[in-house]
CSV table of C-alpha atoms and ligand atoms in Angstrom, one decimal:
chain,number,residue,atom,x,y,z
A,447,UNK,CA,139.5,-6.5,62.0
A,448,UNK,CA,141.3,-7.7,58.9
A,449,UNK,CA,143.7,-6.1,57.7
A,450,UNK,CA,145.8,-7.1,54.4
A,451,UNK,CA,148.9,-5.6,55.6
A,452,UNK,CA,151.1,-7.3,58.4
A,453,UNK,CA,152.2,-4.5,60.7
A,454,UNK,CA,154.6,-2.5,60.7
A,455,UNK,CA,153.2,-1.3,57.4
A,456,UNK,CA,154.1,2.2,55.8
A,457,UNK,CA,151.2,4.1,53.9
A,458,UNK,CA,152.1,7.2,51.6
A,459,UNK,CA,151.8,10.1,54.3
A,460,UNK,CA,153.6,12.6,55.8
A,461,UNK,CA,152.2,11.8,59.3
A,462,UNK,CA,151.7,15.1,60.7
A,463,UNK,CA,148.8,14.9,63.5
A,464,UNK,CA,148.0,18.2,65.2
A,465,UNK,CA,146.9,18.5,68.8
A,466,UNK,CA,143.3,17.6,68.3
A,467,UNK,CA,144.5,14.6,66.3
A,468,UNK,CA,147.2,13.3,68.7
A,469,UNK,CA,144.0,13.6,71.4
A,470,UNK,CA,142.4,11.2,69.2
A,471,UNK,CA,144.9,9.3,70.0
A,472,UNK,CA,144.6,9.7,73.6
A,473,UNK,CA,141.3,8.6,73.0
A,474,UNK,CA,142.0,5.6,71.5
A,475,UNK,CA,144.4,4.4,74.5
A,476,UNK,CA,147.6,4.4,71.7
A,477,UNK,CA,149.3,7.7,72.9
A,478,UNK,CA,151.0,6.2,76.1
A,479,UNK,CA,152.8,3.7,73.7
A,480,UNK,CA,153.2,6.4,71.0
A,481,UNK,CA,155.2,8.3,73.5
A,482,UNK,CA,157.6,5.6,74.5
A,483,UNK,CA,159.5,5.9,70.9
A,484,UNK,CA,159.9,9.6,72.3
A,485,UNK,CA,158.6,11.6,69.4
A,486,UNK,CA,159.1,15.4,69.9
A,487,UNK,CA,156.2,17.1,70.6
A,488,UNK,CA,155.8,20.3,68.7
A,489,UNK,CA,154.3,23.2,70.8
A,490,UNK,CA,155.2,25.8,68.0
A,491,UNK,CA,153.6,27.2,64.3
A,492,UNK,CA,156.0,29.3,62.3
A,493,UNK,CA,154.5,30.6,59.6
A,494,UNK,CA,156.0,33.2,56.7
A,495,UNK,CA,154.9,34.5,53.7
A,496,UNK,CA,157.2,35.6,50.9
A,497,UNK,CA,159.8,36.5,53.9
A,498,UNK,CA,157.5,39.7,54.2
A,499,UNK,CA,155.5,38.4,57.5
A,500,UNK,CA,156.0,36.1,60.0
A,501,UNK,CA,154.0,34.8,63.1
A,502,UNK,CA,155.1,32.4,65.7
A,503,UNK,CA,151.7,30.6,67.5
A,504,UNK,CA,151.7,28.0,70.0
A,505,UNK,CA,148.6,25.6,69.3
A,506,UNK,CA,145.2,25.7,71.3
A,507,UNK,CA,144.7,22.7,73.5
A,508,UNK,CA,142.7,20.2,72.5
A,509,UNK,CA,141.7,18.2,75.9
A,510,UNK,CA,145.2,18.0,77.8
A,511,UNK,CA,147.1,17.8,74.5
A,512,UNK,CA,148.9,21.6,73.5
A,513,UNK,CA,151.5,19.9,70.8
A,514,UNK,CA,151.6,18.3,67.3
A,515,UNK,CA,153.6,15.0,66.6
A,516,UNK,CA,154.5,13.4,63.6
A,517,UNK,CA,155.0,9.8,63.9
A,518,UNK,CA,155.6,7.2,61.1
A,519,UNK,CA,152.6,4.6,60.6
A,520,UNK,CA,155.2,2.2,61.2
A,521,UNK,CA,155.3,3.0,64.7
A,522,UNK,CA,151.7,4.6,64.8
A,523,UNK,CA,149.8,1.4,63.7
A,524,UNK,CA,151.2,-1.3,65.5
A,525,UNK,CA,150.3,1.0,69.1
A,526,UNK,CA,146.6,1.5,67.7
A,527,UNK,CA,146.5,-2.3,66.7
A,528,UNK,CA,147.7,-3.0,70.3
A,529,UNK,CA,145.0,-0.9,71.7
A,530,UNK,CA,142.5,-2.6,70.0
A,531,UNK,CA,143.6,-5.9,70.9
A,532,UNK,CA,143.6,-4.8,74.3
A,533,UNK,CA,139.8,-3.7,74.0
A,534,UNK,CA,138.9,-7.0,73.0
A,535,UNK,CA,139.1,-6.8,69.1
A,536,UNK,CA,139.7,-9.9,67.2
A,537,UNK,CA,142.7,-8.2,64.7
A,538,UNK,CA,143.8,-10.7,61.7
A,539,UNK,CA,146.9,-9.3,60.0
A,540,UNK,CA,147.4,-10.8,56.1
A,541,UNK,CA,143.5,-11.1,55.7
A,542,UNK,CA,142.3,-9.7,52.5
A,543,UNK,CA,138.7,-8.6,51.7
A,544,UNK,CA,137.1,-10.6,48.8
A,545,UNK,CA,133.5,-9.7,49.0
A,546,UNK,CA,130.6,-8.3,51.3
A,547,UNK,CA,128.2,-10.8,52.0
A,548,UNK,CA,124.7,-9.6,51.6
A,549,UNK,CA,121.1,-11.0,52.9
A,550,UNK,CA,117.6,-9.4,51.8
A,551,UNK,CA,119.5,-6.1,50.5
A,552,UNK,CA,121.5,-5.8,53.7
A,553,UNK,CA,125.3,-6.2,54.2
A,554,UNK,CA,125.8,-9.2,56.6
A,555,UNK,CA,129.0,-9.7,57.0
A,556,UNK,CA,132.2,-10.5,54.7
A,557,UNK,CA,134.0,-13.0,53.0
A,558,UNK,CA,138.0,-13.1,53.3
A,559,UNK,CA,141.3,-14.7,52.2
A,560,UNK,CA,143.8,-15.4,54.7
A,561,UNK,CA,147.8,-15.5,54.0
A,562,UNK,CA,147.3,-19.0,52.2
A,563,UNK,CA,144.9,-17.9,50.4
A,564,UNK,CA,142.2,-19.7,51.9
A,565,UNK,CA,138.6,-18.4,51.7
A,566,UNK,CA,135.8,-17.9,54.9
A,567,UNK,CA,133.3,-16.2,55.4
A,568,UNK,CA,132.5,-13.7,58.7
A,569,UNK,CA,128.6,-12.7,59.7
A,570,UNK,CA,128.7,-9.1,61.3
A,571,UNK,CA,125.9,-6.9,62.3
A,572,UNK,CA,128.0,-4.0,61.0
A,573,UNK,CA,130.5,-3.9,57.7
A,574,UNK,CA,132.5,-1.0,58.2
A,575,UNK,CA,135.3,-0.3,55.2
A,576,UNK,CA,138.0,1.5,56.9
A,577,UNK,CA,140.5,0.3,53.9
A,578,UNK,CA,141.7,3.6,52.5
A,579,UNK,CA,141.4,5.7,49.2
A,580,UNK,CA,141.1,2.7,46.9
A,581,UNK,CA,138.2,1.1,49.6
A,582,UNK,CA,137.3,-2.4,48.2
A,583,UNK,CA,134.5,-1.9,50.7
A,584,UNK,CA,133.3,1.4,48.9
A,585,UNK,CA,133.2,-0.7,45.7
A,586,UNK,CA,131.3,-3.5,46.9
A,587,UNK,CA,128.7,-1.6,48.5
A,588,UNK,CA,128.2,0.4,45.0
A,589,UNK,CA,129.5,3.9,46.4
A,590,UNK,CA,133.6,4.2,45.1
A,591,UNK,CA,131.9,6.5,42.8
A,592,UNK,CA,132.0,10.1,45.0
A,593,UNK,CA,129.2,11.9,44.5
A,594,UNK,CA,131.4,14.9,45.4
A,595,UNK,CA,135.1,15.5,44.2
A,596,UNK,CA,137.9,18.1,43.7
A,597,UNK,CA,141.0,17.9,41.9
A,598,UNK,CA,144.4,18.8,43.7
A,599,UNK,CA,146.5,21.7,42.2
A,600,UNK,CA,149.5,20.7,44.3
A,601,UNK,CA,151.7,17.4,44.5
A,602,UNK,CA,153.8,16.6,47.6
A,603,UNK,CA,157.4,15.9,47.5
A,604,UNK,CA,159.4,14.9,50.7
A,605,UNK,CA,162.3,13.5,52.5
A,606,UNK,CA,163.8,12.9,56.0
A,607,UNK,CA,166.9,13.9,57.5
A,608,UNK,CA,168.6,14.3,60.8
A,609,UNK,CA,168.3,18.1,62.7
A,610,UNK,CA,170.9,19.4,63.9
A,611,UNK,CA,168.6,21.6,65.9
A,612,UNK,CA,166.7,18.8,67.7
A,613,UNK,CA,165.7,19.7,71.2
A,614,UNK,CA,165.9,23.2,70.8
A,615,UNK,CA,162.7,25.6,70.6
A,616,UNK,CA,163.4,25.5,66.6
A,617,UNK,CA,163.7,21.5,66.7
A,618,UNK,CA,160.3,21.8,67.8
A,619,UNK,CA,158.6,24.0,65.5
A,620,UNK,CA,156.4,23.1,62.9
A,621,UNK,CA,157.3,25.2,60.0
A,622,UNK,CA,155.5,26.6,56.7
A,623,UNK,CA,157.2,29.1,54.0
A,624,UNK,CA,155.0,30.5,51.9
A,625,UNK,CA,156.7,31.9,48.3
A,626,UNK,CA,155.5,32.7,45.5
A,627,UNK,CA,152.9,30.0,44.3
A,628,UNK,CA,154.8,27.4,46.2
A,629,UNK,CA,154.6,26.1,50.0
A,630,UNK,CA,157.7,24.5,52.0
A,631,UNK,CA,157.2,22.7,55.2
A,632,UNK,CA,159.7,21.1,58.0
A,633,UNK,CA,158.8,19.5,61.2
A,634,UNK,CA,160.3,17.1,63.4
A,635,UNK,CA,159.4,13.4,62.4
A,636,UNK,CA,159.8,10.3,65.1
A,637,UNK,CA,162.2,8.6,65.6
A,638,UNK,CA,164.9,11.0,67.5
A,639,UNK,CA,165.9,13.9,65.4
A,640,UNK,CA,164.4,13.0,62.3
A,641,UNK,CA,162.8,15.6,60.6
A,642,UNK,CA,160.7,15.5,57.5
A,643,UNK,CA,161.0,18.4,54.7
A,644,UNK,CA,158.4,18.8,52.3
A,645,UNK,CA,157.8,20.8,49.3
A,646,UNK,CA,153.9,21.5,47.6
A,647,UNK,CA,154.3,23.0,44.4
A,648,UNK,CA,152.5,22.0,41.6
A,649,UNK,CA,151.0,18.5,40.8
A,650,UNK,CA,153.5,17.8,37.9
A,651,UNK,CA,156.3,18.5,40.3
A,652,UNK,CA,156.1,15.2,41.6
A,653,UNK,CA,157.3,13.9,38.0
A,654,UNK,CA,160.1,16.4,37.9
A,655,UNK,CA,161.4,15.5,41.3
A,656,UNK,CA,161.5,11.6,40.6
A,657,UNK,CA,163.3,12.7,37.4
A,658,UNK,CA,166.1,14.6,39.0
A,659,UNK,CA,166.1,14.6,42.8
A,660,UNK,CA,168.7,16.8,43.6
A,661,UNK,CA,168.2,18.8,40.8
A,662,UNK,CA,164.6,19.4,42.0
A,663,UNK,CA,165.5,19.6,45.8
A,664,UNK,CA,168.3,22.7,45.3
A,665,UNK,CA,165.5,24.1,42.7
A,666,UNK,CA,163.2,24.3,45.6
A,667,UNK,CA,165.3,25.9,48.4
A,668,UNK,CA,166.0,28.2,46.1
A,669,UNK,CA,162.7,29.2,45.4
A,670,UNK,CA,162.6,29.1,49.5
A,671,UNK,CA,165.3,31.0,50.9
A,672,UNK,CA,164.1,30.8,54.8
A,673,UNK,CA,163.9,27.2,54.7
A,674,UNK,CA,167.0,26.6,52.8
A,675,UNK,CA,168.9,28.3,56.0
A,676,UNK,CA,166.8,26.4,58.5
A,677,UNK,CA,167.6,23.3,56.7
A,678,UNK,CA,171.2,24.0,56.1
A,679,UNK,CA,173.3,21.4,58.2
A,680,UNK,CA,170.9,19.0,58.2
A,681,UNK,CA,172.8,15.1,57.7
A,682,UNK,CA,171.7,11.7,56.3
A,683,UNK,CA,169.4,12.9,53.6
A,684,UNK,CA,167.0,9.8,52.4
A,685,UNK,CA,165.8,9.9,49.2
A,686,UNK,CA,162.7,11.7,47.9
A,687,UNK,CA,158.7,10.4,47.8
A,688,UNK,CA,156.4,12.0,45.7
A,689,UNK,CA,152.9,11.9,44.8
A,690,UNK,CA,150.7,14.1,42.5
A,691,UNK,CA,147.6,12.0,42.9
A,692,UNK,CA,145.6,13.6,46.0
A,693,UNK,CA,142.0,14.7,44.2
A,694,UNK,CA,139.6,14.9,47.5
A,695,UNK,CA,135.9,13.3,47.7
A,696,UNK,CA,133.1,12.4,49.6
A,697,UNK,CA,131.5,9.1,49.0
A,698,UNK,CA,128.2,8.0,50.3
A,699,UNK,CA,129.1,6.1,53.5
A,700,UNK,CA,126.6,4.4,55.2
A,701,UNK,CA,123.6,2.3,54.1
A,702,UNK,CA,121.5,-1.1,55.6
A,703,UNK,CA,124.6,-2.7,57.5
A,704,UNK,CA,127.5,-0.9,56.3
A,705,UNK,CA,129.7,2.4,56.7
A,706,UNK,CA,132.8,4.1,55.4
A,707,UNK,CA,135.1,5.2,58.1
A,708,UNK,CA,138.4,7.3,57.3
A,709,UNK,CA,139.7,7.9,53.9
A,710,UNK,CA,137.3,5.0,52.4
A,711,UNK,CA,134.6,7.5,52.8
A,712,UNK,CA,136.4,10.7,52.6
A,713,UNK,CA,139.7,12.4,51.6
A,714,UNK,CA,140.9,15.9,51.4
A,715,UNK,CA,143.8,17.4,49.8
A,716,UNK,CA,147.0,16.6,52.5
A,717,UNK,CA,148.2,20.5,52.0
A,718,UNK,CA,146.2,21.1,55.3
A,719,UNK,CA,147.7,17.4,57.2
A,720,UNK,CA,143.8,16.4,59.0
A,721,UNK,CA,143.6,12.8,57.3
A,722,UNK,CA,144.5,10.9,60.0
A,723,UNK,CA,142.9,13.4,62.5
A,724,UNK,CA,139.6,12.9,60.5
A,725,UNK,CA,140.0,8.9,60.4
A,726,UNK,CA,140.7,8.8,63.6
A,727,UNK,CA,138.0,11.0,64.8
A,728,UNK,CA,135.4,9.3,62.1
A,729,UNK,CA,136.0,5.2,63.3
A,730,UNK,CA,135.7,7.1,67.0
A,731,UNK,CA,132.4,8.4,66.5
A,732,UNK,CA,130.8,5.6,64.5
A,733,UNK,CA,131.5,3.3,67.3
A,734,UNK,CA,130.2,5.6,69.7
A,735,UNK,CA,127.1,5.9,67.7
A,736,UNK,CA,126.6,2.3,66.1
A,737,UNK,CA,127.8,0.5,69.6
A,738,UNK,CA,124.5,0.7,71.2
A,739,UNK,CA,122.0,-0.1,68.4
A,740,UNK,CA,124.2,-2.7,67.1
A,741,UNK,CA,121.1,-5.3,67.9
A,742,UNK,CA,118.4,-3.0,65.9
A,743,UNK,CA,119.0,-2.8,62.1
A,744,UNK,CA,116.7,-0.6,61.8
A,745,UNK,CA,117.6,1.9,64.7
A,746,UNK,CA,121.6,1.1,63.2
A,747,UNK,CA,121.2,2.1,59.6
A,748,UNK,CA,119.2,5.5,61.2
A,749,UNK,CA,122.8,5.8,63.9
A,750,UNK,CA,124.6,5.4,60.5
A,751,UNK,CA,123.0,8.0,58.5
A,752,UNK,CA,123.3,10.4,61.6
A,753,UNK,CA,126.7,9.5,61.9
A,754,UNK,CA,127.8,10.3,58.0
A,755,UNK,CA,125.8,13.7,58.2
A,756,UNK,CA,128.0,14.6,61.5
A,757,UNK,CA,131.0,13.5,59.5
A,758,UNK,CA,130.3,16.1,56.7
A,759,UNK,CA,129.5,18.8,58.7
A,760,UNK,CA,132.8,18.0,61.0
A,761,UNK,CA,134.8,17.7,57.7
A,762,UNK,CA,133.2,19.9,55.0
A,763,UNK,CA,134.9,23.8,55.7
A,764,UNK,CA,138.6,21.5,56.2
A,765,UNK,CA,137.6,20.2,52.5
A,766,UNK,CA,136.9,23.7,51.4
A,767,UNK,CA,140.2,25.2,53.2
A,768,UNK,CA,142.4,21.8,51.4
A,769,UNK,CA,140.7,22.8,48.1
A,770,UNK,CA,141.8,26.5,48.3
A,771,UNK,CA,145.2,26.0,49.7
A,772,UNK,CA,145.6,23.4,46.7
A,773,UNK,CA,145.0,25.7,44.2
A,774,UNK,CA,148.3,26.7,42.8
A,775,UNK,CA,148.4,31.2,43.2
A,776,UNK,CA,150.8,33.6,44.6
A,777,UNK,CA,150.8,34.4,47.7
A,778,UNK,CA,148.3,37.2,48.0
A,779,UNK,CA,149.1,40.7,49.3
A,780,UNK,CA,146.2,40.2,51.8
A,781,UNK,CA,147.1,37.2,53.3
A,782,UNK,CA,150.5,38.8,53.7
A,783,UNK,CA,148.7,41.6,55.7
A,784,UNK,CA,146.6,39.0,57.8
A,785,UNK,CA,150.0,37.2,58.8
A,786,UNK,CA,151.6,40.5,59.4
A,787,UNK,CA,148.7,42.1,62.1
A,788,UNK,CA,148.6,38.4,63.4
A,789,UNK,CA,152.3,38.3,64.3
A,790,UNK,CA,151.9,41.7,65.9
A,791,UNK,CA,148.9,42.0,67.8
A,792,UNK,CA,148.0,38.0,68.9
A,793,UNK,CA,151.5,37.8,70.8
A,794,UNK,CA,152.5,34.0,70.8
A,795,UNK,CA,148.8,32.7,71.5
A,796,UNK,CA,146.9,30.6,69.2
A,797,UNK,CA,145.2,32.3,66.1
A,798,UNK,CA,145.8,31.1,62.2
A,799,UNK,CA,146.9,27.8,63.4
A,800,UNK,CA,143.2,27.5,64.8
A,801,UNK,CA,142.4,26.2,61.3
A,802,UNK,CA,145.1,23.5,61.4
A,803,UNK,CA,144.2,22.2,64.9
A,804,UNK,CA,140.8,22.4,64.6
A,805,UNK,CA,140.4,25.0,67.4
A,806,UNK,CA,138.2,26.9,65.1
A,807,UNK,CA,136.7,26.5,61.7
A,808,UNK,CA,138.0,28.5,58.4
A,809,UNK,CA,135.2,30.7,58.8
A,810,UNK,CA,135.6,31.6,62.5
A,811,UNK,CA,139.5,32.1,61.6
A,812,UNK,CA,139.1,34.1,58.5
A,813,UNK,CA,136.3,36.5,59.1
A,814,UNK,CA,135.0,38.3,56.6
A,815,UNK,CA,136.3,41.9,58.5
A,816,UNK,CA,139.7,40.1,58.5
A,817,UNK,CA,139.6,39.5,55.0
A,818,UNK,CA,138.8,43.1,54.5
A,819,UNK,CA,141.1,44.6,56.9
A,820,UNK,CA,144.2,42.4,55.0
A,821,UNK,CA,142.4,44.4,51.6
A,822,UNK,CA,142.8,47.7,53.3
A,823,UNK,CA,146.1,47.0,54.7
A,824,UNK,CA,147.7,45.5,52.0
A,825,UNK,CA,146.5,49.0,49.7
A,826,UNK,CA,148.3,51.2,52.5
A,827,UNK,CA,151.3,49.5,52.8
A,828,UNK,CA,151.3,48.2,49.3
A,829,UNK,CA,150.8,45.3,47.3
A,830,UNK,CA,154.1,43.6,46.9
A,831,UNK,CA,155.1,44.8,43.5
A,832,UNK,CA,151.4,43.6,42.3
A,833,UNK,CA,149.0,45.9,40.2
A,834,UNK,CA,146.8,47.4,42.8
A,835,UNK,CA,143.8,46.2,40.4
A,836,UNK,CA,144.7,42.8,40.5
A,837,UNK,CA,144.8,42.6,44.3
A,838,UNK,CA,141.4,44.3,44.5
A,839,UNK,CA,140.0,41.8,42.1
A,840,UNK,CA,142.0,38.7,43.9
A,841,UNK,CA,140.5,40.0,46.9
A,842,UNK,CA,136.9,40.2,45.7
A,843,UNK,CA,137.0,36.7,44.1
A,844,UNK,CA,138.4,35.1,47.6
A,845,UNK,CA,135.7,37.1,49.4
A,846,UNK,CA,133.0,35.0,47.0
A,847,UNK,CA,134.9,31.6,47.6
A,848,UNK,CA,134.9,32.3,51.6
A,849,UNK,CA,130.9,33.3,51.3
A,850,UNK,CA,130.1,30.3,49.4
A,851,UNK,CA,131.6,28.0,52.0
A,852,UNK,CA,129.8,29.9,54.7
A,853,UNK,CA,126.5,29.5,52.5
A,854,UNK,CA,127.0,25.8,52.4
A,855,UNK,CA,127.9,25.3,56.3
A,856,UNK,CA,124.4,27.1,56.6
A,857,UNK,CA,122.4,25.2,54.7
A,858,UNK,CA,123.4,21.8,56.5
A,859,UNK,CA,122.0,19.9,53.3
A,860,UNK,CA,122.8,16.1,53.4
A,861,UNK,CA,125.6,14.8,50.6
A,862,UNK,CA,125.0,17.9,49.0
A,863,UNK,CA,126.8,17.9,45.5
A,864,UNK,CA,126.5,21.5,44.4
A,865,UNK,CA,129.8,23.4,43.3
A,866,UNK,CA,131.5,26.1,45.3
A,867,UNK,CA,133.2,28.1,42.8
A,868,UNK,CA,136.3,28.8,43.5
A,869,UNK,CA,137.0,26.0,45.9
A,870,UNK,CA,136.1,23.3,44.1
A,871,UNK,CA,137.5,22.0,40.7
A,872,UNK,CA,135.1,18.8,39.5
A,873,UNK,CA,137.2,15.9,38.4
A,874,UNK,CA,136.1,15.0,34.7
A,875,UNK,CA,137.6,11.7,35.1
A,876,UNK,CA,137.4,10.6,38.3
A,877,UNK,CA,139.1,6.9,39.5
A,878,UNK,CA,137.4,3.6,38.4
A,879,UNK,CA,136.5,1.5,41.3
A,880,UNK,CA,138.8,-1.2,42.1
A,881,UNK,CA,136.6,-4.4,40.6
A,882,UNK,CA,133.2,-4.0,39.5
A,883,UNK,CA,130.7,-4.6,42.1
A,884,UNK,CA,129.8,-8.5,42.6
A,885,UNK,CA,127.3,-9.2,45.3
A,886,UNK,CA,127.9,-12.3,47.2
A,887,UNK,CA,124.3,-13.4,48.4
A,888,UNK,CA,123.5,-15.0,51.5
A,889,UNK,CA,120.1,-15.6,51.5
A,890,UNK,CA,120.0,-19.3,51.6
A,891,UNK,CA,122.7,-19.5,54.1
A,892,UNK,CA,122.0,-19.9,58.1
A,893,UNK,CA,124.8,-18.7,60.4
A,894,UNK,CA,124.1,-18.9,64.3
A,895,UNK,CA,126.5,-16.6,65.8
A,896,UNK,CA,127.1,-13.4,63.7
A,897,UNK,CA,129.9,-11.3,65.2
A,898,UNK,CA,129.4,-7.7,66.2
A,899,UNK,CA,131.0,-5.9,63.7
A,900,UNK,CA,133.6,-6.6,61.2
A,901,UNK,CA,136.1,-4.0,60.2
A,902,UNK,CA,138.0,-4.3,57.1
A,903,UNK,CA,141.5,-2.6,57.5
B,2004,FAD,C1,150.8,11.9,50.4
B,2004,FAD,C2,150.0,12.1,51.2
B,2004,FAD,C3,150.6,12.8,52.3
B,2004,FAD,C4,149.6,13.0,53.5
B,2004,FAD,N1,149.9,13.4,55.1
B,2004,FAD,C5,149.6,13.8,56.1
B,2004,FAD,C6,149.7,14.2,57.0
B,2004,FAD,O1,150.9,14.5,57.2
B,2004,FAD,N2,148.9,14.2,58.2
B,2004,FAD,C7,147.4,13.8,58.2
B,2004,FAD,O2,147.1,13.8,59.1
B,2004,FAD,N3,147.0,13.4,57.0
B,2004,FAD,C8,147.9,13.2,55.7
B,2004,FAD,N4,147.3,12.3,54.6
B,2004,FAD,C9,146.3,11.6,54.9
B,2004,FAD,C10,146.3,10.3,55.4
B,2004,FAD,O3,147.5,9.7,55.3
B,2004,FAD,C11,145.4,9.3,55.8
B,2004,FAD,O4,143.8,10.4,55.4
B,2004,FAD,C12,145.0,8.3,56.5
B,2004,FAD,O5,145.9,7.5,56.2
B,2004,FAD,C13,143.9,7.6,56.6
B,2004,FAD,O6,143.8,6.5,57.1
B,2004,FAD,P1,142.7,5.3,56.5
B,2004,FAD,O7,143.0,4.6,58.1
B,2004,FAD,O8,141.7,5.7,56.5
B,2004,FAD,O9,143.4,4.8,55.7
B,2004,FAD,P2,144.9,4.2,55.2
B,2004,FAD,O10,145.6,4.7,56.0
B,2004,FAD,O11,144.6,4.3,53.7
B,2004,FAD,O12,144.9,2.5,55.5
B,2004,FAD,C14,143.6,1.6,54.7
B,2004,FAD,C15,144.1,0.2,55.9
B,2004,FAD,O13,143.4,-0.8,54.7
B,2004,FAD,C16,143.9,-1.9,54.5
B,2004,FAD,N5,143.5,-2.5,52.9
B,2004,FAD,C17,143.0,-1.9,52.2
B,2004,FAD,N6,142.4,-2.8,51.3
B,2004,FAD,C18,142.1,-3.8,52.1
B,2004,FAD,C19,141.5,-5.1,51.6
B,2004,FAD,N7,141.2,-5.5,50.4
B,2004,FAD,N8,141.7,-6.0,52.6
B,2004,FAD,C20,141.9,-5.8,53.5
B,2004,FAD,N9,143.0,-4.6,54.0
B,2004,FAD,C21,142.5,-3.5,53.1
B,2004,FAD,C22,145.5,-1.5,54.2
B,2004,FAD,O14,146.5,-2.5,54.2
B,2004,FAD,C23,145.7,0.1,55.1
B,2004,FAD,O15,145.9,-1.1,56.3
B,2004,FAD,C24,148.4,12.2,53.5
B,2004,FAD,C25,147.7,11.5,52.8
B,2004,FAD,C26,148.6,11.7,51.4
B,2004,FAD,C27,148.6,10.7,50.5
């Protein structure tokens, strides 16, 4: 396994893992080591809409895990690397991918450069690109340009602070405040009493925040008065970090002798915090599917194709959920009523949080009867100042999007590139590959001892 960084290294992320993601860390053998840094376990979700409706839920259990965790990559990656080494992997840090080696149209290894710039080749039965959104492997195999993509509407602006409520129920809760068209989040983050505060307004706010850090922060707290109340008294506030560049995509992720795992193959809007979980999931499933057939190239390529399809089925509902959540629009009166009803009728058991915890899919949580029930409640109770006609039109538009998502899920098509109207906003200018595709042919080179698999990243 080659990675150009030296661990611990940081990645731009807010690092929240829901129970199913924490369970992936457990299956990788990294969780015990991570617990040694004593990260807060968060069994609660608190969601509030316009200060009018609120719910408090526990997370649905995934395996033995019933809590979320936010562990910066500086801590998380060290434990993942330690587990990989314990499982027998040869992990080489500060080794950069130079190119993929090809023989007869098949990826057969990689050329890399070490920390001193010396280049060498490794032959492999399978080359896995797990090298993130700007994946060089995707570029090398000609898959960089996504066959399906959607622009983000929201950006992320966040900072860390010390939480005076550390150790209390409030200090172990994942908060989401939805006010107007903006979303505020707060959750505990390792180590110790640290917590992360995050605003997801329009993508352009990332620039605004960097130009006037404290002015921006105060403006957003005024937009989210409950959040302002919760974070009052926090100390040791860090500088802001921000990005407005989080377009979602699917890339072709398998081919002869190669596969793209994690963000290298698929990315979804971070507003729903699923990327780490899906990166871990896709790596684990790839190993389970490809491991037994590594010695048979034909079987291996079929298995890679099956894996890519399974990944799409696993992720496509979350991709749409992210697309829907990233759109900048005011909280709908229908959602306020769905939250109100759920908060009242379900006690503190898992419900809406299942879409984040992956206990159930988006269509399973936001069922059509539930959407219609929310509309009828809104018409009965009042639409919060929005004209009734606009509420009805908005609800019909949302219903169409949800029906479009259901239709796509039922179709189960491979590398589907249609557009679900209302969810997807195709990018007119998709990003260019990191480098032109240059194939390094090894057709005349004979190697005796190919390694099993090489993972770039
Ligand atoms: C702002 C933001 C907030 C996010 N918040 C969350 C969140 O709260 N929860 C969540 O689950 N997800 C979140 N995500 C998504 C999540 O961070 C990613 O999905 C996840 O990090 C993907 O992991 P990965 O291993 O596929 O890629 P990466 O984390 O990008 O890792 C890629 C690795 O490849 C290495 N590499 C790259 N190029 C080369 C090369 N040429 N040679 C060798 N090595 C190379 C890098 O050094 C790095 O170690 C967020 C993303 C963003 C942008």
